[in-house]
Amino acid sequence: MKSMITEEPIATDFHWHGFDEFWQPPDSSKPKERVYGELYSSEAFRHAERRLLNQPPEPDCDLPRVIYALMFSSDATHVAQFGQASLWPAYVFSGNCSKYTRCMPSTRSARHFAYFPKLPDSFEDFLRKHGLSNTAPLKAHCRRELFHAVWKLILDLEFQEAYRHGIVLKCIDGIKRRFYPRIFTYSADYPEKVLIALIRDMGNCPCPRCTVNKQSIRGMGTADDRAVRQSSRRANYKDYFKRVSAARKLIYEDGYVVNSDKVDELLKEGSWVPVENAFTKQLGSEFSVFHILVVDQLHEFELGVWKALLILSGFKHPMCGHLLCPIDEDWNNEESVSIIATKFSFC
């Protein structure tokens, strides 16, 4: 963040203040239309900026206060055609930069900042040494704990200080500003999204953004669908924290296994898991990790995964991104599948 703002030539094109963008149709009698094309002209950015500027400034500081928009991305990948060698890199982009600039590799707008480790091969030996069974639920739980432990290191005290009180930097244009980093998006495929949101992979409530259950997904596109999705959006409710805390106490203090009935009774309702979310822990309960998980263009559209799953497996929730359910028996015929494939085809 510091080097990007103070050293990189691309910083001369950064937008430090949000704005609303409109398009006027050729027919001047028609009303203007709001254009949503950049992060810094989005409602999310404008809301975050208004909230920041409405807060009291730091003591004895009259510098301009601006938001530095962070856009994270991560994806585990194989690095060899043969063998099991793999890496799990994480990248960060600046949302203050235009998407047309970010898409050019020559601008160096993408910054690699971390590698996420995986459970080592010696993990099974460790379990046997301590008399523990190597079960799939236990390994999944440890993977979640490891992933969020890394994020706790990334969102360290220095980042938290900048997040809450800002950091003063001299920009490449020679002007000093107080920057407040804010996380707006996290792009990842579905297995990573459930890892970030800490929900069960394809559980009863499989969406990382809302708690609509599988039985209700078939209502997609109906008049009540949008209202249901809005009313069931995931958020950092006190009840959620209490349930996770109680489940962790059962596991780490009372000795229950991670998939025991006692733990399941607490968490099954929202498809939650007994892991402490690093984003909420480090940045506070007002930060909602569920809302930063955006639709992944690469995996869901360009690779054709969305279309394949829609036709072969079921429906996908358009607002939530990853809701899937089997096609109902009433829909399981060639005519219905043909209609769906035609209506939702993507080039």
CSV table of C-alpha atoms in Angstrom, one decimal, residues 10-342:
chain,number,residue,atom,x,y,z
A,10,ILE,CA,0.1,4.4,-11.6
A,11,ALA,CA,-0.8,6.4,-8.5
A,12,THR,CA,-1.1,9.6,-10.6
A,13,ASP,CA,-4.3,8.1,-12.0
A,14,PHE,CA,-5.9,7.1,-8.6
A,15,HIS,CA,-9.2,8.6,-7.6
A,16,TRP,CA,-9.1,9.6,-4.0
A,17,HIS,CA,-12.7,10.8,-3.8
A,18,GLY,CA,-15.8,9.0,-5.0
A,19,PHE,CA,-18.4,10.5,-7.3
A,20,ASP,CA,-21.7,9.6,-9.0
A,21,GLU,CA,-21.5,9.0,-12.7
A,22,PHE,CA,-24.4,9.4,-15.1
A,23,TRP,CA,-25.2,8.9,-18.8
A,24,GLN,CA,-27.5,11.3,-20.6
A,25,PRO,CA,-29.4,9.6,-23.5
A,26,PRO,CA,-29.3,11.3,-26.9
A,27,ASP,CA,-32.9,12.2,-26.4
A,28,SER,CA,-32.6,15.0,-23.8
A,29,SER,CA,-36.2,14.5,-22.7
A,30,LYS,CA,-35.3,11.2,-21.2
A,31,PRO,CA,-33.8,11.1,-17.6
A,32,LYS,CA,-30.2,10.6,-16.9
A,33,GLU,CA,-29.1,7.1,-16.0
A,34,ARG,CA,-26.7,6.2,-13.2
A,35,VAL,CA,-23.6,4.4,-14.4
A,36,TYR,CA,-21.9,1.8,-12.3
A,37,GLY,CA,-18.6,0.9,-13.7
A,38,GLU,CA,-15.8,1.6,-11.2
A,39,LEU,CA,-15.4,0.8,-7.5
A,40,TYR,CA,-14.8,4.5,-6.6
A,41,SER,CA,-18.2,5.4,-8.2
A,42,SER,CA,-20.1,2.6,-6.4
A,43,GLU,CA,-22.6,3.0,-3.6
A,44,ALA,CA,-20.3,1.0,-1.3
A,45,PHE,CA,-17.4,3.4,-1.8
A,46,ARG,CA,-19.6,6.5,-1.5
A,47,HIS,CA,-21.1,5.1,1.7
A,48,ALA,CA,-17.7,4.3,3.2
A,49,GLU,CA,-16.4,7.7,2.3
A,50,ARG,CA,-19.4,9.6,3.8
A,51,ARG,CA,-19.1,7.5,7.0
A,52,LEU,CA,-15.4,8.3,7.3
A,53,LEU,CA,-15.8,12.1,6.7
A,54,ASN,CA,-18.7,12.2,9.2
A,55,GLN,CA,-16.3,10.9,11.9
A,56,PRO,CA,-14.2,13.4,14.0
A,57,PRO,CA,-10.7,13.9,12.5
A,58,GLU,CA,-7.6,12.6,14.3
A,59,PRO,CA,-6.4,15.0,17.0
A,60,ASP,CA,-4.2,17.9,15.6
A,61,CYS,CA,-4.6,16.7,12.1
A,62,ASP,CA,-6.1,18.7,9.3
A,63,LEU,CA,-4.9,16.6,6.4
A,64,PRO,CA,-7.3,15.4,3.7
A,65,ARG,CA,-8.9,12.0,4.7
A,66,VAL,CA,-9.2,9.5,1.9
A,67,ILE,CA,-10.1,5.8,1.5
A,68,TYR,CA,-7.6,3.4,0.0
A,69,ALA,CA,-9.8,0.7,-1.5
A,70,LEU,CA,-8.5,-2.9,-1.2
A,71,MET,CA,-9.6,-5.7,-3.6
A,72,PHE,CA,-8.3,-9.1,-2.6
A,73,SER,CA,-8.1,-12.2,-4.7
A,74,SER,CA,-6.7,-15.7,-4.0
A,75,ASP,CA,-6.8,-19.1,-5.8
A,76,ALA,CA,-4.9,-22.3,-5.1
A,77,THR,CA,-3.2,-23.6,-8.3
A,78,HIS,CA,-1.0,-26.4,-9.5
A,79,VAL,CA,2.5,-25.3,-10.7
A,80,ALA,CA,3.5,-28.5,-12.6
A,81,GLN,CA,1.9,-30.6,-15.3
A,82,PHE,CA,2.9,-33.7,-13.4
A,83,GLY,CA,3.0,-34.3,-9.7
A,84,GLN,CA,1.2,-32.6,-6.8
A,85,ALA,CA,3.2,-29.4,-6.5
A,86,SER,CA,0.9,-26.4,-5.8
A,87,LEU,CA,0.8,-22.9,-4.5
A,88,TRP,CA,-1.9,-20.8,-3.0
A,89,PRO,CA,-1.1,-17.1,-3.7
A,90,ALA,CA,-3.0,-14.1,-2.6
A,91,TYR,CA,-3.1,-10.8,-4.5
A,92,VAL,CA,-4.3,-7.3,-3.8
A,93,PHE,CA,-5.6,-4.6,-6.3
A,94,SER,CA,-6.4,-0.9,-5.6
A,95,GLY,CA,-10.0,0.0,-6.2
A,96,ASN,CA,-8.9,3.6,-6.5
A,97,CYS,CA,-7.6,2.7,-9.9
A,98,SER,CA,-9.7,2.3,-13.0
A,99,LYS,CA,-10.5,-1.2,-14.1
A,100,TYR,CA,-9.2,-0.3,-17.5
A,101,THR,CA,-5.8,0.4,-16.0
A,102,ARG,CA,-5.9,-2.6,-13.6
A,103,CYS,CA,-6.4,-5.0,-16.5
A,104,MET,CA,-3.1,-4.0,-18.1
A,105,PRO,CA,-0.1,-6.1,-16.8
A,106,SER,CA,2.3,-3.3,-17.7
A,107,THR,CA,0.9,-1.1,-14.9
A,108,ARG,CA,1.8,-3.6,-12.2
A,109,SER,CA,-1.4,-2.8,-10.5
A,110,ALA,CA,-1.7,-6.3,-9.0
A,111,ARG,CA,0.5,-7.0,-5.9
A,112,HIS,CA,1.2,-10.4,-4.6
A,113,PHE,CA,1.4,-10.2,-0.8
A,114,ALA,CA,1.0,-13.7,0.7
A,115,TYR,CA,1.1,-17.5,0.2
A,116,PHE,CA,-1.4,-19.5,2.2
A,117,PRO,CA,0.1,-22.8,3.5
A,118,LYS,CA,-1.7,-26.1,3.5
A,119,LEU,CA,-1.7,-28.8,6.1
A,120,PRO,CA,1.7,-30.6,5.8
A,121,ASP,CA,2.0,-34.4,5.1
A,122,SER,CA,3.2,-34.8,8.7
A,123,PHE,CA,-0.2,-33.8,10.0
A,124,GLU,CA,-1.4,-37.3,9.9
A,125,ASP,CA,1.6,-38.5,11.9
A,126,PHE,CA,0.9,-35.7,14.4
A,127,LEU,CA,-2.7,-36.9,14.9
A,128,ARG,CA,-1.6,-40.5,15.4
A,129,LYS,CA,1.0,-39.4,17.9
A,130,HIS,CA,-1.7,-37.8,20.0
A,131,GLY,CA,-4.2,-40.6,19.6
A,132,LEU,CA,-6.5,-38.7,17.3
A,133,SER,CA,-8.4,-40.1,14.4
A,134,ASN,CA,-7.7,-38.6,11.0
A,135,THR,CA,-11.3,-37.8,10.0
A,136,ALA,CA,-12.4,-35.6,7.2
A,137,PRO,CA,-14.3,-33.2,9.5
A,138,LEU,CA,-11.2,-32.8,11.7
A,139,LYS,CA,-9.0,-32.0,8.7
A,140,ALA,CA,-11.5,-29.6,7.3
A,141,HIS,CA,-11.6,-27.8,10.7
A,142,CYS,CA,-7.9,-27.6,10.9
A,143,ARG,CA,-7.7,-26.2,7.3
A,144,ARG,CA,-10.1,-23.4,8.3
A,145,GLU,CA,-8.2,-22.6,11.5
A,146,LEU,CA,-4.9,-22.5,9.5
A,147,PHE,CA,-6.3,-20.2,6.8
A,148,HIS,CA,-7.7,-17.7,9.3
A,149,ALA,CA,-4.6,-17.8,11.4
A,150,VAL,CA,-2.7,-16.6,8.4
A,151,TRP,CA,-5.2,-13.8,7.9
A,152,LYS,CA,-4.8,-12.8,11.5
A,153,LEU,CA,-1.1,-12.3,10.8
A,154,ILE,CA,-1.8,-10.3,7.6
A,155,LEU,CA,-4.3,-8.0,9.4
A,156,ASP,CA,-1.8,-7.3,12.1
A,157,LEU,CA,-1.6,-4.4,14.6
A,158,GLU,CA,-0.1,-2.1,12.1
A,159,PHE,CA,-3.0,-2.7,9.6
A,160,GLN,CA,-5.5,-2.3,12.4
A,161,GLU,CA,-4.0,1.0,13.5
A,162,ALA,CA,-4.2,2.3,9.9
A,163,TYR,CA,-7.8,0.9,9.5
A,164,ARG,CA,-9.0,2.8,12.6
A,165,HIS,CA,-6.8,5.9,12.7
A,166,GLY,CA,-5.4,6.2,9.2
A,167,ILE,CA,-1.8,6.5,8.0
A,168,VAL,CA,-0.2,9.7,6.8
A,169,LEU,CA,1.6,9.3,3.4
A,170,LYS,CA,3.0,11.8,0.9
A,171,CYS,CA,1.5,10.9,-2.4
A,172,ILE,CA,3.3,10.9,-5.7
A,173,ASP,CA,1.7,14.3,-6.5
A,174,GLY,CA,3.5,15.8,-3.5
A,175,ILE,CA,0.4,16.2,-1.3
A,176,LYS,CA,0.1,14.6,2.2
A,177,ARG,CA,-3.1,12.7,2.9
A,178,ARG,CA,-4.3,10.5,5.7
A,179,PHE,CA,-5.2,7.1,4.2
A,180,TYR,CA,-7.8,4.7,5.7
A,181,PRO,CA,-7.5,1.2,4.1
A,182,ARG,CA,-10.9,-0.4,3.5
A,183,ILE,CA,-11.6,-3.9,2.2
A,184,PHE,CA,-14.3,-3.8,-0.5
A,185,THR,CA,-14.1,-7.1,-2.4
A,186,TYR,CA,-12.6,-10.6,-2.2
A,187,SER,CA,-12.6,-12.6,-5.4
A,188,ALA,CA,-12.4,-16.4,-5.0
A,189,ASP,CA,-14.0,-19.6,-6.2
A,190,TYR,CA,-16.7,-21.3,-4.2
A,191,PRO,CA,-14.4,-23.6,-2.1
A,192,GLU,CA,-12.5,-20.6,-1.0
A,193,LYS,CA,-15.6,-18.5,-0.4
A,194,VAL,CA,-17.0,-20.9,2.1
A,195,LEU,CA,-13.5,-21.0,3.7
A,196,ILE,CA,-13.5,-17.2,4.0
A,197,ALA,CA,-17.1,-16.9,5.2
A,198,LEU,CA,-16.7,-19.9,7.5
A,199,ILE,CA,-19.8,-21.9,6.4
A,200,ARG,CA,-20.2,-25.5,5.4
A,201,ASP,CA,-19.3,-26.4,1.9
A,202,MET,CA,-22.6,-27.1,0.1
A,203,GLY,CA,-24.4,-27.3,3.5
A,204,ASN,CA,-28.1,-26.7,4.0
A,205,CYS,CA,-27.5,-22.9,3.5
A,206,PRO,CA,-24.8,-23.1,0.9
A,207,CYS,CA,-24.6,-19.4,0.0
A,208,PRO,CA,-21.8,-17.3,1.6
A,209,ARG,CA,-23.9,-14.1,1.4
A,210,CYS,CA,-27.3,-15.2,2.6
A,211,THR,CA,-29.0,-18.0,4.6
A,212,VAL,CA,-31.5,-19.2,2.0
A,213,ASN,CA,-31.8,-22.9,2.3
A,214,LYS,CA,-31.6,-25.4,-0.6
A,215,GLN,CA,-35.4,-26.1,-0.5
A,216,SER,CA,-36.1,-22.4,-1.2
A,217,ILE,CA,-33.7,-21.9,-4.0
A,218,ARG,CA,-36.2,-23.2,-6.6
A,219,GLY,CA,-38.1,-19.9,-6.0
A,220,MET,CA,-35.4,-18.0,-7.9
A,221,GLY,CA,-36.9,-15.4,-10.2
A,222,THR,CA,-40.3,-15.2,-8.4
A,223,ALA,CA,-41.8,-12.0,-7.1
A,224,ASP,CA,-40.8,-12.8,-3.5
A,225,ASP,CA,-37.3,-14.0,-4.2
A,226,ARG,CA,-35.5,-10.7,-3.9
A,227,ALA,CA,-37.2,-9.8,-0.6
A,228,VAL,CA,-36.3,-13.3,0.8
A,229,ARG,CA,-32.7,-12.9,-0.2
A,230,GLN,CA,-32.5,-9.4,1.4
A,231,SER,CA,-34.2,-10.4,4.6
A,232,SER,CA,-31.9,-13.5,5.0
A,233,ARG,CA,-28.6,-11.8,4.3
A,234,ARG,CA,-25.7,-13.0,6.5
A,235,ALA,CA,-24.5,-10.5,9.0
A,236,ASN,CA,-22.4,-10.4,12.2
A,237,TYR,CA,-25.3,-10.9,14.5
A,238,LYS,CA,-24.7,-11.4,18.3
A,239,ASP,CA,-26.4,-14.7,18.1
A,240,TYR,CA,-23.9,-15.9,15.5
A,241,PHE,CA,-21.0,-14.9,17.7
A,242,LYS,CA,-22.5,-16.6,20.7
A,243,ARG,CA,-23.1,-19.9,18.8
A,244,VAL,CA,-19.6,-20.0,17.4
A,245,SER,CA,-18.1,-19.2,20.8
A,246,ALA,CA,-20.2,-21.8,22.5
A,247,ALA,CA,-19.3,-24.4,19.9
A,248,ARG,CA,-15.6,-23.7,20.3
A,249,LYS,CA,-15.9,-24.1,24.1
A,250,LEU,CA,-17.4,-27.5,23.6
A,251,ILE,CA,-14.5,-28.5,21.3
A,252,TYR,CA,-11.5,-27.0,23.0
A,253,GLU,CA,-12.6,-27.2,26.7
A,254,ASP,CA,-15.1,-30.0,26.9
A,255,GLY,CA,-13.5,-32.3,24.5
A,256,TYR,CA,-16.3,-32.8,21.9
A,257,VAL,CA,-15.4,-33.7,18.3
A,258,VAL,CA,-16.0,-31.0,15.7
A,259,ASN,CA,-18.9,-32.8,14.1
A,260,SER,CA,-20.6,-34.0,17.3
A,261,ASP,CA,-24.4,-33.6,17.8
A,262,LYS,CA,-23.8,-30.9,20.5
A,263,VAL,CA,-21.8,-28.8,18.1
A,264,ASP,CA,-24.1,-29.5,15.2
A,265,GLU,CA,-27.1,-28.4,17.2
A,266,LEU,CA,-25.6,-24.9,17.7
A,267,LEU,CA,-24.4,-24.3,14.1
A,268,LYS,CA,-26.5,-26.3,11.7
A,269,GLU,CA,-29.2,-23.7,11.4
A,270,GLY,CA,-27.0,-21.3,9.4
A,271,SER,CA,-24.5,-23.8,8.1
A,272,TRP,CA,-21.8,-22.2,10.3
A,273,VAL,CA,-18.6,-23.8,11.4
A,274,PRO,CA,-16.8,-23.6,14.8
A,275,VAL,CA,-14.0,-21.3,13.7
A,276,GLU,CA,-13.3,-17.7,14.7
A,277,ASN,CA,-13.3,-15.4,11.6
A,278,ALA,CA,-10.0,-13.5,11.3
A,279,PHE,CA,-11.6,-10.5,9.5
A,280,THR,CA,-14.2,-9.9,12.3
A,281,LYS,CA,-11.7,-10.7,15.0
A,282,GLN,CA,-9.1,-8.2,13.8
A,283,LEU,CA,-11.3,-5.4,12.3
A,284,GLY,CA,-14.3,-5.5,14.6
A,285,SER,CA,-17.9,-6.8,14.4
A,286,GLU,CA,-18.9,-3.8,12.2
A,287,PHE,CA,-16.9,-5.3,9.3
A,288,SER,CA,-19.0,-8.0,7.5
A,289,VAL,CA,-16.8,-10.5,5.6
A,290,PHE,CA,-20.0,-11.9,3.9
A,291,HIS,CA,-20.6,-8.7,1.9
A,292,ILE,CA,-17.1,-8.5,0.3
A,293,LEU,CA,-17.4,-11.9,-1.5
A,294,VAL,CA,-18.2,-11.0,-5.1
A,295,VAL,CA,-19.1,-13.1,-8.1
A,296,ASP,CA,-15.9,-14.6,-9.6
A,297,GLN,CA,-15.8,-13.8,-13.3
A,298,LEU,CA,-13.1,-16.3,-14.1
A,299,HIS,CA,-14.5,-19.5,-12.5
A,300,GLU,CA,-18.2,-18.8,-12.9
A,301,PHE,CA,-18.5,-17.3,-16.4
A,302,GLU,CA,-15.3,-17.5,-18.5
A,303,LEU,CA,-14.6,-21.2,-17.6
A,304,GLY,CA,-18.3,-22.1,-18.1
A,305,VAL,CA,-18.7,-23.6,-14.7
A,306,TRP,CA,-21.9,-21.6,-14.0
A,307,LYS,CA,-23.6,-22.8,-17.2
A,308,ALA,CA,-22.5,-26.4,-16.7
A,309,LEU,CA,-23.8,-26.5,-13.1
A,310,LEU,CA,-27.0,-24.8,-14.1
A,311,ILE,CA,-27.9,-27.3,-16.8
A,312,LEU,CA,-26.6,-30.4,-15.2
A,313,SER,CA,-27.2,-29.8,-11.5
A,314,GLY,CA,-29.7,-27.0,-10.9
A,315,PHE,CA,-30.2,-23.4,-10.4
A,316,LYS,CA,-27.8,-20.7,-9.3
A,317,HIS,CA,-28.8,-17.7,-7.2
A,318,PRO,CA,-28.1,-14.5,-9.3
A,319,MET,CA,-27.5,-12.2,-6.3
A,320,CYS,CA,-25.7,-14.5,-4.0
A,321,GLY,CA,-23.4,-16.0,-6.5
A,322,HIS,CA,-23.1,-19.7,-5.6
A,323,LEU,CA,-26.5,-21.1,-4.5
A,324,LEU,CA,-27.0,-24.5,-6.2
A,325,CYS,CA,-29.7,-27.1,-5.8
A,326,PRO,CA,-30.9,-30.1,-7.8
A,327,ILE,CA,-33.5,-29.4,-10.4
A,328,ASP,CA,-36.9,-30.4,-9.2
A,329,GLU,CA,-38.5,-33.5,-10.8
A,330,ASP,CA,-41.1,-31.2,-12.4
A,331,TRP,CA,-38.2,-29.5,-14.2
A,332,ASN,CA,-36.3,-32.6,-15.1
A,333,ASN,CA,-37.2,-32.8,-18.8
A,334,GLU,CA,-35.5,-31.9,-22.0
A,335,GLU,CA,-37.8,-29.0,-22.9
A,336,SER,CA,-37.2,-27.2,-19.5
A,337,VAL,CA,-33.5,-27.7,-19.7
A,338,SER,CA,-33.4,-26.4,-23.3
A,339,ILE,CA,-35.3,-23.3,-22.2
A,340,ILE,CA,-32.9,-22.7,-19.3
A,341,ALA,CA,-29.8,-23.3,-21.5
A,342,THR,CA,-31.1,-20.8,-24.1
